[in-house]
Structures are given as structure tokens and as C-alpha cells.
Amino acid sequence: MSETAGAADRSIGVAFEKAKAEGRALLIGCMPAGFPTVPGSIAAMRAMVDAGVDVIEVEIPYSDPVMDGPVIQRASDIALAGGVRVADTLRIIEAVAATGAPVVTMTYWNPIERYGVDAFARDLAAAGGTGLITPDLIPEEAGEWLAASDAYGLDRTFLVAPSSTDRRLAMTVAHCRGFVYATALMGVTGARTKTSEAAPTLVGRVRAVSGLPVGVGLGVGTGAQAAEVGRYADGVIVGSALIRCVLEAADETAGLAALGTLSTELAEGVRSVRR
Amino acid sequence: MSAPTLPDSSAQMPDGAGHFGPYGGRFVPEALVAALDELDAAYRKALSDESFQSDLARMMSEYANTPSRLYPAERLSARVGARILLKREDLNHTGAHKVRNVLGQALLTKRMGKPRVIAETGAGQHGVASATAAAYLDLECVVYMGEVDTARQALNVARMRMLGATVVPVTSGSRTLKDALNEALRDWVANVDRTHYIIGTTAGPAPFPEMVREFVRGIGVEARQQCLDATGALPDAVTACVGGGSNALGIFHAFVPDTDVRLYGFEAGGDGIETGRHASSITGGSSGVLHGTRTYVLQDEDGQTVESHSISAGLDYPGVGPEHAWLNDIGRARYSPVTDAEAMDAFQLLCRTEGIIPAIESAHALAGTLKIIPELAAELGREPTIVVNLSGRGDKDVHTAGEYFGILDGER
């Protein structure tokens, strides 16, 4: 395990600052751990980093992913059918963090509760993970995670939504560390033909109460969409479109090639607009 | 029926955030929190709104056919050595206790000004009840049902469609009830401004467990008074089957302060707890988070939901309402499993002794009751009086039971 200096370089905050200095938004690419296999997912995440994705979001596959659309559901089912375990996810995080790209983990709450919140935080930090995005954990239920993330210096990304009231939004953002995840649409994950009109307003509402970077996810799938979202958000989060490259490929080589091509397009997208 | 006098039930309420001890709460995407807050506010307003309460009372009486009777099952009683009183929820409109919950939530939907309801269903009973309430109150209705279940419950699919509902077969995950619930939650996140999600049991994120309990607790309020009227005393025990747990909480709730009345919940034991093929979340599961709430869950070492198994589609769910988890932990109610075989023996017994074909779910309640009679009689030193919640009728199960007993023409 590398020492603290290395860990600081891999922090999300530093990555956002670097992108900001370059006058662009940060690109976050998501892939479920163990999809299509454990080595296959490591290869996919490395290909994304090589093609210019700034931060890798590793999703822990879960049997009942209610915030996810059909693409991530299918990928998660494939990973679980392949026998991937939470411990494998930690190995994958370690392998991807070794590329130098910051790795954030997205997870539904039950696998963490089952593993033990404190034990998971300890092992995540040891593996070089930066923190958690928690789609079904709201700050009111997060007491144990607030304590564990403080104890191990991990980031906490809770979601805000267009339906969040001002009071809730301020409370949620106050509990975030690293960055805030703004769900652009009222809906589940999945690439859409049009990006959200609600997202810029939501990002503005977060900025009004916090200096934390804001990532926008749900519905982004092309370079042009990444550019559009990159005009107003600090981070552009892409999941389903990248995962589909692997899901729909004839074989692993073709999947990695498609993934590389789309990652490059998205990376060019966020670099095509000056902020 | 005179108005029952109830002890103060405030001690049983969840806390302000919907927790029953360590259970319950809200484990949901932020996008749903505003809708849950809106629902919570509308529900609390309805509790003290006389026009809501009188409309609901009228619907429950003239439409749903409640209060249901408490029937002294004399031939059965003579056979089993206990005085058995059956709470006849099977005679309600749509054939089960579920109509109480859906009418309450559908009326609340109207009060919130939303034109659309969605529901999940396993066997189809909650889906049929939701489609019924939607037709009755002029609401658009979409029902999510696992593809495995639409195939094995084709008649209920047709029923829902006759009532004007859209049935969506769910093809994700294990393609059963839990996946239908996931899909309904996804729909709700996307359409929450014009849609209410009628959850079918006392589970899900707050305020659902408390709200559904409120709409079904009339079962116990009625049964308590009916038992006093009929026998001059409270029963020694009240029994019910437990899947998600709404019929059980419905009949337990009024009796919770009566500490002399034993409460028994019977979970679906499938092929037996030891086989791993069961749906006994309390007896055979562990604490976890599923479908928006913390409760007992069937899960593996990594917290992945494990598929449940039961001959009863209505009990075939890998979780249980959070209040049951709490009642179990504090020892106020006792939960134990009943196997498929035990349930089907009790099913046949009730058919032959009383001329009542029960839902297979309710047959679990009866089977469990038969198992506790000896110890209860020994403890009391006399024949016990037991109120059994006959939560539903068996029309929907004729095919399953016919197959089980090998009495369908062409089967044997």
C-alpha cells in the first residue's frame, strides 16, 4: 500500500482542482466490479483511464439496484452470476487505484451494512479507495457511515435530486465531502437522447450553499452531451453508455475497443468547452 | 357493533423517523424523499380529517363488506382441541384483507390530487386489489409483476386487465415479487409527481409500514370486540401468517397492549428452514436493508438478497415488515416457520371440516395454530381460545392445491 502522499494525489478533491485548472469538467466513468469478470472489469477500467477518463467509479454489484436502469442491472446480474464478492471489489479498487486515477465506489447500502460499516471503511481506505457514493443512503440514516468515513478519512457523496427541498439540499450537501452527486433527472440510470433541463438549476442550487464540486449523472452518453453538461457541472458522470460497450460487444477485445473509443469521445467532450 | 375501547397504542408507534427500535427508517434514493414527506403529511392530515375518515368508513362498509365476521369453527374446534375463532377476511370484497389497505391508499391518492397509482404483486392478490380500488375511484393503474409470476398466475393477470389495469411483466433479476418491487420503485422515482405507489404490505420506507398498519388494523379492532362479545373474554392467542406481514399486524395491533394475549406469527417454511428453501425472514434470516427499510432479510454473506421459496406466492418474499422484526426482538410476538406440507395438511383439514377453502397463505396460520395448541393447553390447564386470521380465500389457489393433491383431471 502506498503512503499518505500517494493517497492525497489520488483524492477526488485534487482531481477536481486539476480539471478546474485546465478549465474543464472532470470525467467520471462507472463500471460494475466483476463485470463481465473480475479481470475483465479491471481491464475495462484501465482502458477507461488510458483513454482519458479522470476518475473511475466502481459500482459494487447488488441484487436489487433500485436506482439503476436496465443496462447496469444486467451488468450487475452478470457480475453476481459470475460469483463476484465484496472482497473482490476491494481487490479491483486496489488494482485500478494503482494506475494513479482516483477510484470512488458506488454502493447500495446493504452490502456495506453486512460487511460491517467500520470494517468496510477500513478496508476501502487500505485498498486506496477515496470514498463512497451511496444512492440509497440519506444522511438521516447514515450515522455509522459518518463516523467511519471520518475515522478513515474517506469522502462521502450523497445524492441531491431536482425534488430535494432547499432545506434538505442544504442538509445533504453539508454532510458531503469530496463532491456532491446531482441526479439530473427524476429517474434511474441510463443514457438518454436528451440531457436534463433540470440539471443546471440543481447545480446552481448546490453552488448557492456549498463550495464543493458538483458531479452530474443520469442520462449522459455521448461526447456532445458530456460537453453540454461540462459547461455547467464540475464533473460529468457516465455509466450505462460505457457499460453497454462491454455488454453488447461480441468478445472482450471488441468490448475494450468500443469502451476506449467512447471514453476518448467523452474525454474530448469535456475538454472541448472552456469553463 | 359497539365501538371498541382500546388501550392507548402510542407506545407501539414508530419514532418520528419511522423507526421501530433499530428497524424501519428510510433507505431510498434522495429523489423519493420529497414524495415520502408529501405522503407522510397527507397521511397525518387524513388521520384527523373527519371527511376522509367517514368516506373511508363508508367504503369499507358498503363496498369492501367489512367488518368481517368472527366465525366459531365448531367442527374444526372439536377436531383440534381448542376453541378456534376464524376472522373471516376471506369474505371481504376481492377475497382478502388487502382491500382494506388499497382502499385507504387509493383514497389518499385522490386527496393528494394524483391521477395514477402503481403497485407490485407476487401472486396477483395485491395487484387485483389495487386494480379494483383504481377502477372504483377512477385512477390509472399500472401493476408490476415478475414474469415468472405472470406465467403461473395467468388468471389474476386477466382479472387485473379486466379491471382496466396495465400489467407489466418484469424480466430483471429473479423475475419474481422482489424484482416487481424494484421496478415499481423505479417507476415511482421517474413519475413521482403524478403517481402514488400503493405498497402492498407493512414494509418499505417510512411512512409505509405505519400507514399500511393504520389501514389494516381494523381487523384486530373488530376481532377483539367480537371475541369479547362472543366469549366474554379476550382470546388466549391470536395467530396469523407472515409474509410482508400486513394481515398479521392488522390483527395483532389492537392486541399488543393486552399482554395476556399471546401473538403468534407463522412464516413460510417452504421445504424446511434446514433446506435453505424457505421464506422465513425472521426465523431464518438476519438484519439488513431491503426495499427501503431495515428489517430481517434473507441474504448471503455479502448482503445479496437470497431468493425465497414457498408454495404460497403471497408469502414468497425475502423480507418482512420492520415492526414484526421489532415485535420479535422485544418478545411481544413469537414467530416460527410452517412448511409447505404442514400448510397443505391444514388447508385440507379446513376444507373438509368447515367447507372453507382458505388461501394457502392463511392455511399457514392454521397449520401453525395446530402446532401450538398442545403447549398452550398444557400451559393454561384448559382448552385455549384462539383467534386465527383467515386472511384470504383459496379461489386463486385452486390450481396450485389441485396439483399438490393430484386431483386435477389429467394430472394423475
XYZ file of C-alpha atoms in Angstrom:
687
model
C 0.000 0.000 0.000
C 1.428 3.410 -0.924
C 1.925 6.065 1.745
C -0.236 9.061 2.511
C 1.363 11.360 -0.079
C 0.244 8.993 -2.820
C -3.207 8.734 -1.300
C -3.559 12.531 -1.307
C -2.683 12.663 -5.023
C -5.433 10.211 -5.675
C -8.036 12.237 -3.811
C -11.116 13.403 -5.632
C -10.572 16.966 -4.452
C -7.150 17.132 -6.124
C -8.575 15.679 -9.353
C -11.345 18.285 -9.429
C -8.811 21.050 -8.803
C -6.581 19.815 -11.640
C -9.504 19.738 -14.066
C -10.587 23.184 -12.918
C -7.055 24.496 -13.518
C -7.324 23.119 -17.031
C -10.597 24.993 -17.422
C -12.714 21.893 -17.911
C -15.019 19.469 -16.166
C -13.812 16.215 -14.673
C -14.915 12.974 -16.361
C -16.088 10.152 -14.089
C -16.689 6.757 -15.684
C -18.600 3.979 -13.951
C -18.213 0.198 -14.243
C -19.609 -2.558 -12.004
C -16.963 -4.616 -10.209
C -16.625 -8.107 -11.641
C -18.393 -7.305 -14.897
C -18.012 -9.215 -17.097
C -15.415 -10.975 -14.872
C -13.027 -9.748 -12.171
C -10.015 -9.461 -14.525
C -12.338 -8.227 -17.292
C -13.578 -5.367 -15.139
C -10.029 -4.368 -14.190
C -9.076 -4.360 -17.884
C -12.146 -2.264 -18.702
C -11.414 0.294 -16.006
C -7.768 0.537 -17.069
C -8.869 1.066 -20.679
C -11.091 3.912 -19.499
C -8.190 5.532 -17.620
C -5.900 5.108 -20.668
C -8.491 6.828 -22.866
C -8.723 9.884 -20.617
C -11.366 9.151 -18.004
C -10.213 11.087 -14.919
C -11.924 9.176 -12.121
C -13.215 5.607 -12.024
C -16.451 4.882 -10.218
C -16.552 1.214 -9.207
C -20.090 0.032 -8.524
C -20.482 -2.879 -6.121
C -22.941 -5.249 -7.831
C -26.142 -5.675 -5.825
C -29.101 -7.976 -6.302
C -31.702 -5.198 -6.006
C -30.351 -1.998 -7.561
C -33.419 0.272 -7.465
C -31.667 3.423 -8.725
C -30.298 1.672 -11.798
C -31.805 1.189 -15.245
C -31.700 -1.984 -17.347
C -28.068 -1.721 -18.512
C -26.497 -1.558 -15.046
C -28.996 -4.131 -13.744
C -27.951 -6.575 -16.410
C -24.248 -5.933 -15.870
C -24.700 -6.377 -12.105
C -26.597 -9.632 -12.632
C -23.788 -10.928 -14.856
C -21.174 -9.993 -12.268
C -23.126 -11.667 -9.458
C -23.808 -14.771 -11.532
C -20.039 -14.927 -12.064
C -19.650 -15.120 -8.301
C -18.091 -11.720 -7.589
C -17.776 -10.924 -3.886
C -17.430 -7.657 -1.995
C -13.854 -8.696 -1.204
C -13.198 -8.919 -4.977
C -14.430 -5.341 -5.316
C -11.772 -4.223 -2.866
C -9.092 -6.035 -4.918
C -10.389 -4.368 -8.080
C -10.312 -0.947 -6.423
C -6.723 -1.573 -5.375
C -5.717 -2.623 -8.896
C -7.331 0.392 -10.523
C -6.047 2.836 -7.905
C -2.560 1.600 -8.837
C -2.991 3.329 -12.229
C -2.938 6.646 -10.361
C -6.556 7.502 -11.156
C -8.751 8.250 -8.145
C -11.305 5.494 -7.518
C -14.661 6.233 -5.951
C -17.044 3.430 -5.025
C -20.783 3.434 -5.593
C -22.761 1.037 -3.462
C -26.232 0.247 -2.242
C -26.262 0.159 1.495
C -26.973 -3.466 2.405
C -23.636 -4.969 1.244
C -21.807 -2.407 3.396
C -24.040 -2.966 6.411
C -23.493 -6.701 6.039
C -19.707 -6.353 5.709
C -19.661 -4.066 8.734
C -19.570 -0.321 8.162
C -16.374 0.322 10.102
C -14.605 -2.743 8.679
C -15.547 -1.766 5.144
C -14.331 1.809 5.619
C -11.048 0.472 6.975
C -10.568 -1.953 4.077
C -11.670 0.577 1.456
C -9.152 3.093 2.732
C -6.443 0.404 2.759
C -7.276 -0.518 -0.845
C -6.792 3.106 -1.898
C -10.465 3.987 -2.441
C -11.379 7.647 -1.968
C -14.895 7.216 -0.614
C -18.456 6.147 -1.298
C -21.373 7.295 -3.405
C -24.462 5.973 -1.608
C -27.610 6.006 -3.769
C -29.982 4.596 -1.144
C -28.490 6.088 1.992
C -29.661 9.507 3.108
C -27.776 11.446 5.803
C -30.531 10.828 8.374
C -29.768 7.084 8.294
C -26.011 7.429 7.879
C -24.781 7.803 11.455
C -22.414 4.847 11.338
C -21.037 5.842 7.943
C -20.478 9.447 9.011
C -18.356 8.192 11.911
C -16.470 5.558 9.885
C -15.716 7.902 6.980
C -14.350 10.458 9.456
C -12.244 7.806 11.161
C -10.643 6.633 7.903
C -10.556 9.933 6.003
C -12.962 8.841 3.277
C -15.160 11.032 1.098
C -18.951 10.895 1.386
C -21.088 11.573 -1.648
C -24.806 11.705 -1.013
C -27.252 12.385 -3.849
C -29.302 15.506 -4.398
C -32.300 15.498 -6.737
C -34.465 18.064 -8.501
C -37.192 17.217 -5.976
C -34.986 17.943 -2.942
C -36.327 20.873 -0.941
C -33.923 23.742 -0.175
C -33.736 22.636 3.437
C -32.936 19.026 2.539
C -30.489 20.032 -0.157
C -28.512 22.208 2.267
C -28.550 19.463 4.910
C -27.454 16.777 2.428
C -24.669 18.876 0.929
C -23.428 19.734 4.421
C -22.888 16.015 5.007
C -20.979 15.506 1.735
C -17.202 15.507 1.452
C -15.244 15.318 -1.810
C -18.079 16.086 -4.174
C -21.855 16.211 -4.476
C -23.758 13.941 -6.871
C -26.591 15.766 -8.609
C -29.095 13.381 -10.190
C -30.005 15.244 -13.342
C -33.340 13.566 -13.902
C -36.145 12.201 -11.833
C -35.441 8.633 -12.871
C -32.963 5.799 -12.940
C -29.565 5.457 -14.598
C -29.370 5.001 -18.373
C -28.274 7.005 -21.400
C -30.957 9.331 -22.783
C -31.240 11.086 -26.148
C -31.640 14.434 -24.421
C -29.799 15.610 -21.324
C -31.695 17.146 -18.474
C -33.044 20.672 -18.327
C -33.403 20.400 -14.563
C -29.695 19.727 -14.016
C -28.268 23.274 -14.438
C -30.798 24.609 -11.953
C -29.945 21.846 -9.483
C -26.204 22.513 -9.830
C -26.872 26.201 -9.206
C -28.821 25.369 -6.058
C -25.899 23.323 -4.723
C -23.428 26.119 -5.523
C -25.589 28.548 -3.575
C -24.967 26.595 -0.368
C -21.560 24.964 -0.857
C -18.144 25.286 -2.401
C -17.909 21.537 -3.055
C -17.555 20.339 -6.661
C -20.772 19.041 -8.222
C -20.928 15.979 -10.459
C -23.925 15.427 -12.706
C -25.074 11.937 -13.562
C -28.013 10.132 -15.197
C -28.538 10.310 -18.924
C -25.115 11.284 -20.317
C -23.860 9.007 -23.108
C -22.114 10.946 -25.902
C -19.219 13.371 -26.303
C -21.641 16.151 -27.195
C -23.714 15.511 -24.075
C -20.562 15.413 -21.951
C -19.579 18.781 -23.407
C -23.013 20.212 -22.720
C -23.055 19.058 -19.089
C -19.386 20.061 -18.711
C -20.362 23.693 -19.363
C -22.099 23.991 -16.014
C -21.050 20.997 -13.865
C -17.659 20.310 -12.245
C -17.910 16.628 -13.032
C -19.648 14.600 -15.750
C -20.636 11.110 -14.642
C -21.170 8.421 -17.286
C -22.211 4.853 -16.551
C -24.702 2.984 -18.714
C -23.300 4.122 -22.071
C -19.813 2.873 -21.144
C -21.144 -0.366 -19.693
C -23.173 -1.008 -22.843
C -19.916 -1.045 -24.853
C -18.874 -4.129 -22.930
C -22.359 -5.619 -22.632
C -23.100 -5.547 -26.341
C -19.642 -6.463 -27.646
C -19.036 -9.744 -29.465
C -15.983 -10.501 -27.314
C -13.701 -8.913 -24.737
C -11.316 -7.365 -27.277
C -14.159 -5.725 -29.171
C -15.650 -4.552 -25.869
C -12.419 -2.917 -24.749
C -12.023 -1.281 -28.156
C -15.551 0.154 -28.052
C -15.026 1.270 -24.471
C -11.773 3.012 -25.451
C -13.452 4.785 -28.352
C -16.374 6.070 -26.282
C -14.092 7.050 -23.384
C -11.952 9.074 -25.806
C -15.059 10.742 -27.223
C -16.296 11.641 -23.732
C -12.842 12.858 -22.652
C -12.674 15.059 -25.752
C -16.188 16.242 -24.984
C -15.321 17.593 -21.553
C -12.158 19.179 -22.996
C -13.987 20.830 -25.903
C -15.566 23.527 -23.744
C -13.741 26.073 -21.622
C -15.285 26.819 -18.282
C -71.197 -3.451 16.719
C -70.389 -1.105 19.596
C -67.238 0.977 19.363
C -64.336 -0.972 20.855
C -62.449 0.685 23.661
C -58.739 0.403 23.103
C -55.829 0.961 25.405
C -53.568 3.783 24.301
C -51.478 2.451 21.463
C -48.940 5.261 21.347
C -46.271 3.029 22.852
C -46.337 0.969 19.674
C -45.883 3.844 17.287
C -42.622 4.220 15.361
C -40.438 7.206 16.255
C -40.632 10.425 14.230
C -38.375 8.991 11.523
C -40.287 5.735 11.176
C -38.069 3.506 13.292
C -39.305 0.527 15.266
C -36.323 0.066 17.553
C -33.363 -0.457 15.185
C -35.677 -1.354 12.276
C -37.627 0.643 9.692
C -36.498 4.097 8.606
C -35.884 5.209 5.042
C -33.236 3.697 2.767
C -34.253 5.285 -0.507
C -32.872 7.450 -3.288
C -32.995 11.138 -2.415
C -35.366 11.662 -5.366
C -38.095 9.828 -3.404
C -37.717 11.648 -0.107
C -39.901 14.584 -1.125
C -42.667 12.178 -2.166
C -42.389 10.263 1.117
C -42.589 13.554 3.021
C -45.623 14.582 0.972
C -47.249 11.200 1.633
C -46.434 11.410 5.317
C -48.043 14.839 5.578
C -51.140 13.757 3.627
C -51.451 10.621 5.752
C -51.194 12.522 9.056
C -53.727 15.052 7.841
C -56.093 12.242 6.816
C -55.822 10.670 10.277
C -57.547 13.656 11.816
C -59.667 14.614 8.796
C -63.273 13.711 9.540
C -64.355 13.699 5.899
C -61.509 11.324 4.956
C -62.335 9.026 7.848
C -66.066 8.997 7.119
C -65.521 8.409 3.382
C -63.163 5.542 4.155
C -65.543 4.065 6.725
C -68.378 4.188 4.201
C -66.234 2.494 1.519
C -65.122 -0.182 3.966
C -68.700 -0.951 4.863
C -70.728 -0.622 1.673
C -68.017 -1.648 -0.787
C -65.448 -3.840 0.973
C -68.005 -5.706 3.126
C -66.309 -5.107 6.464
C -66.368 -5.620 9.397
C -65.690 -9.234 8.600
C -67.226 -11.879 10.836
C -65.514 -13.747 13.635
C -66.727 -17.265 12.992
C -66.696 -20.025 15.627
C -65.367 -23.025 13.716
C -67.036 -25.701 15.797
C -66.278 -28.844 13.808
C -62.664 -27.804 13.454
C -62.501 -26.892 17.149
C -63.793 -30.318 18.148
C -61.124 -31.958 15.996
C -58.166 -29.961 17.285
C -58.890 -29.485 20.988
C -59.119 -25.698 21.020
C -61.838 -23.130 20.578
C -60.996 -21.740 17.149
C -62.473 -18.420 16.037
C -61.781 -17.579 12.409
C -61.547 -13.925 11.404
C -63.218 -14.154 8.031
C -61.181 -11.691 5.963
C -61.680 -14.146 3.099
C -65.235 -12.824 2.747
C -64.126 -9.249 2.044
C -64.530 -7.869 -1.479
C -61.611 -9.161 -3.620
C -61.212 -12.058 -1.183
C -58.621 -10.923 1.313
C -57.609 -8.360 3.927
C -55.701 -6.477 1.235
C -58.759 -4.475 0.185
C -58.534 -2.520 3.448
C -55.049 -1.264 2.627
C -55.670 -0.420 -1.031
C -58.894 1.480 -0.366
C -57.107 3.572 2.250
C -54.151 4.328 -0.005
C -56.291 4.907 -3.110
C -58.475 7.411 -1.247
C -55.310 9.121 -0.014
C -54.083 9.247 -3.627
C -57.263 11.108 -4.589
C -56.761 13.535 -1.700
C -53.185 14.193 -2.881
C -54.557 15.001 -6.331
C -52.540 12.311 -8.095
C -54.229 10.571 -11.061
C -52.105 7.433 -11.208
C -51.272 4.507 -8.930
C -48.708 1.749 -9.332
C -48.399 -1.479 -7.403
C -46.215 -4.567 -7.219
C -47.702 -8.005 -6.923
C -46.492 -11.564 -6.424
C -49.455 -13.910 -6.670
C -51.579 -11.108 -8.036
C -53.778 -10.526 -4.988
C -52.445 -7.075 -4.182
C -52.438 -6.272 -7.886
C -56.078 -7.282 -8.212
C -56.979 -5.314 -5.092
C -55.133 -2.246 -6.417
C -56.763 -2.556 -9.846
C -60.133 -2.853 -8.102
C -59.601 0.266 -5.998
C -58.330 2.142 -9.065
C -61.437 1.237 -11.052
C -63.675 2.150 -8.121
C -62.006 5.545 -7.612
C -61.212 6.303 -11.269
C -57.425 6.151 -11.116
C -54.987 4.986 -13.790
C -53.306 1.780 -12.566
C -50.074 0.024 -13.550
C -49.132 -3.239 -11.853
C -45.604 -4.675 -11.912
C -45.409 -8.442 -11.722
C -42.428 -10.754 -12.168
C -42.500 -12.650 -15.460
C -42.313 -15.935 -13.559
C -45.453 -14.933 -11.655
C -47.414 -13.655 -14.682
C -46.930 -17.117 -16.155
C -48.054 -19.041 -13.067
C -50.877 -16.620 -12.147
C -52.405 -16.034 -15.582
C -55.943 -15.784 -14.191
C -55.044 -12.911 -11.908
C -53.304 -11.159 -14.793
C -56.570 -11.422 -16.745
C -58.501 -10.127 -13.710
C -56.323 -7.038 -13.442
C -56.700 -6.350 -17.160
C -60.498 -6.755 -16.938
C -60.454 -4.104 -14.245
C -58.637 -1.747 -16.602
C -55.118 -2.002 -15.181
C -51.938 -2.327 -17.219
C -49.862 -5.324 -16.138
C -46.131 -5.043 -16.800
C -44.176 -8.334 -16.684
C -40.809 -7.725 -15.017
C -37.866 -9.512 -16.629
C -34.998 -8.306 -14.431
C -33.262 -10.210 -11.632
C -35.093 -13.311 -10.446
C -38.298 -12.120 -12.217
C -40.417 -12.516 -9.066
C -42.014 -10.320 -6.402
C -38.844 -8.634 -5.194
C -37.966 -7.597 -8.746
C -41.510 -6.325 -9.293
C -40.976 -4.165 -6.211
C -37.686 -2.851 -7.623
C -39.388 -1.980 -10.898
C -42.268 -0.236 -9.131
C -39.755 1.841 -7.147
C -38.009 2.774 -10.412
C -41.322 3.848 -11.951
C -42.094 5.874 -8.848
C -38.752 7.719 -8.936
C -39.448 8.698 -12.560
C -43.154 9.625 -12.208
C -43.481 10.666 -8.614
C -45.201 14.000 -9.222
C -48.357 12.355 -10.591
C -48.109 8.868 -9.151
C -48.686 7.185 -5.812
C -47.066 3.827 -5.137
C -49.516 1.551 -3.301
C -47.121 -0.734 -1.436
C -48.941 -3.965 -0.652
C -47.718 -4.661 2.850
C -46.398 -3.162 6.080
C -42.912 -2.832 4.602
C -40.974 -0.286 2.564
C -39.701 3.135 3.640
C -41.469 5.242 6.280
C -44.322 6.105 6.419
C -45.499 2.934 4.611
C -45.140 0.409 7.481
C -47.052 2.644 9.873
C -49.594 3.818 7.291
C -50.438 0.363 5.988
C -50.806 -0.828 9.574
C -53.247 2.014 10.183
C -55.374 0.953 7.206
C -55.461 -2.747 8.175
C -55.597 -2.516 11.974
C -59.400 -2.643 11.838
C -59.028 -6.423 11.584
C -57.759 -6.609 15.160
C -60.029 -3.865 16.485
C -63.022 -5.803 15.171
C -61.756 -9.213 16.264
C -61.002 -8.023 19.778
C -64.527 -6.696 20.314
C -66.128 -9.655 18.524
C -64.242 -12.070 20.759
C -65.307 -10.172 23.893
C -68.906 -10.149 22.656
C -68.897 -13.839 21.784
C -66.933 -15.305 24.677
C -66.901 -12.616 27.346
C -63.115 -12.620 27.386
C -60.082 -11.907 25.287
C -58.592 -14.869 23.415
C -55.585 -16.742 24.773
C -53.800 -16.354 21.470
C -54.062 -14.579 18.133
C -52.393 -16.165 15.133
C -51.627 -15.126 11.556
C -49.343 -15.938 8.665
C -46.449 -13.573 7.984
C -45.006 -12.739 4.589
C -44.547 -8.982 4.415
C -46.840 -9.078 7.403
C -49.853 -6.827 6.807
C -52.575 -9.291 7.766
C -50.621 -10.245 10.882
C -50.038 -6.668 12.012
C -53.628 -5.919 11.114
C -54.901 -8.456 13.602
C -52.049 -8.123 16.169
C -52.014 -4.391 16.585
C -55.121 -3.972 18.749
C -53.960 -6.835 20.975
C -50.374 -5.646 21.521
C -51.236 -3.849 24.819
C -53.143 -6.955 26.030
C -50.073 -8.707 27.340
C -52.031 -11.833 28.352
C -52.925 -12.428 24.707
C -50.146 -14.370 23.008
C -49.339 -13.315 19.459
C -48.008 -15.886 17.008
C -46.774 -15.191 13.503
C -46.154 -18.106 11.169
C -43.663 -17.683 8.370
C -43.474 -19.756 5.221
C -41.048 -22.592 5.913
C -41.111 -23.914 2.331
C -39.277 -27.245 2.230
C -37.974 -26.613 5.775
C -35.617 -23.997 7.213
C -32.759 -26.521 7.195
C -33.040 -26.950 3.408
C -32.439 -23.264 2.734
C -35.568 -23.302 0.552
C -37.955 -21.173 2.592
C -39.318 -17.655 3.054
C -38.840 -17.308 6.827
C -37.061 -13.968 7.108
C -37.284 -13.706 10.895
C -36.567 -17.339 11.749
C -34.026 -17.966 9.009
C -32.731 -14.508 8.018
C -30.710 -11.698 9.540
C -30.894 -7.926 9.944
C -30.347 -5.988 6.737
C -31.710 -3.313 4.417
C -34.140 -4.208 1.636
C -36.668 -2.169 -0.317
C -36.231 0.983 1.676
C -36.308 -0.368 5.207
C -34.103 -2.100 7.770
C -35.554 -5.440 8.828
C -34.907 -9.172 8.777
C -33.843 -10.221 5.297
C -32.874 -13.452 3.558
C -29.359 -12.630 2.415
C -25.982 -14.175 1.751
C -22.674 -13.272 3.406
C -22.285 -10.286 1.075
C -25.732 -8.832 1.728
C -27.126 -10.004 -1.606
C -30.793 -10.901 -1.369
C -31.383 -14.650 -1.455
C -34.396 -15.976 -3.321
C -37.234 -17.157 -1.132
C -39.286 -20.313 -1.643
C -42.848 -21.119 -0.645
C -45.835 -22.895 -2.095
C -47.699 -19.715 -1.183
C -46.923 -16.929 -3.632
C -48.218 -14.352 -1.153
C -45.624 -15.336 1.457
C -42.804 -15.825 -1.044
C -40.819 -12.691 -0.162
C -37.271 -12.445 1.260
C -38.088 -9.678 3.764
C -40.678 -8.806 6.409
C -42.219 -5.612 7.749
C -39.915 -3.819 10.215
C -42.495 -3.766 13.017
C -42.531 -7.562 13.027
C -38.740 -7.571 13.357
C -39.141 -5.363 16.387
C -42.066 -7.287 17.924
C -39.888 -10.379 17.580
C -36.864 -8.807 19.240
C -38.826 -7.426 22.192
C -40.564 -10.790 22.572
C -44.110 -9.461 22.201
C -44.875 -11.752 19.267
C -43.412 -15.166 18.536
C -42.501 -16.214 15.017
C -41.913 -19.701 13.721
C -41.926 -21.472 10.358
C -44.604 -23.694 8.842
C -43.601 -25.952 5.954
C -45.447 -26.292 2.676
C -46.553 -29.787 3.693
C -47.892 -28.657 7.090
C -49.767 -25.794 5.447
C -51.356 -28.067 2.858
C -52.479 -30.538 5.549
C -54.206 -27.659 7.345
C -55.629 -26.447 4.027
C -57.282 -29.806 3.511
C -58.456 -30.014 7.121
C -60.286 -26.693 6.865
C -61.855 -27.670 3.539
C -63.176 -30.945 4.973
C -64.251 -29.822 8.466
C -65.717 -26.410 7.725
C -66.351 -26.241 3.999
C -63.994 -23.279 3.710
C -61.255 -23.266 1.076
C -58.601 -20.939 2.521
C -55.838 -19.095 0.746
C -52.650 -21.128 1.085
C -51.211 -18.143 2.985
C -53.983 -18.427 5.574
C -53.508 -22.206 5.719
C -50.046 -21.436 7.143
C -51.743 -19.562 10.006
C -53.997 -22.518 10.703
C -51.151 -25.047 10.458
C -49.044 -23.068 12.904
C -52.038 -22.806 15.239
C -52.409 -26.587 15.276
C -48.754 -26.888 16.292
C -49.037 -24.564 19.313
C -52.307 -25.953 20.736
C -50.699 -28.698 22.871
C -48.194 -26.417 24.627
C -50.802 -23.699 25.067
C -53.338 -26.134 26.533
C -50.682 -27.506 28.902
C -49.653 -24.037 29.997
C -53.231 -22.903 30.625
C -54.513 -26.183 32.004
C -57.596 -25.926 29.804
C -58.719 -25.729 26.215
C -57.367 -22.487 24.728
C -59.382 -19.924 22.771
C -57.526 -18.872 19.626
C -58.390 -16.224 17.062
C -56.939 -17.217 13.691
C -56.746 -14.639 10.930
C -58.223 -16.291 7.871
C -56.698 -13.578 5.730
C -57.887 -14.733 2.319
C -59.891 -17.223 0.319
C -58.468 -20.016 -1.770
C -60.065 -19.406 -5.176
C -56.728 -18.220 -6.545
C -55.018 -21.362 -5.209
C -57.315 -23.995 -6.667
C -54.835 -24.863 -9.385
C -51.812 -24.996 -7.061
C -53.682 -27.037 -4.461
C -55.243 -29.275 -7.108
C -51.769 -30.027 -8.438
C -50.405 -30.572 -4.933
C -53.108 -33.080 -4.055
C -53.041 -34.640 -7.520
C -56.774 -34.134 -8.065
C -56.789 -32.193 -11.322
C -58.173 -34.229 -14.211
C -55.303 -35.258 -16.418
C -52.749 -34.773 -13.644
C -52.770 -38.342 -12.460
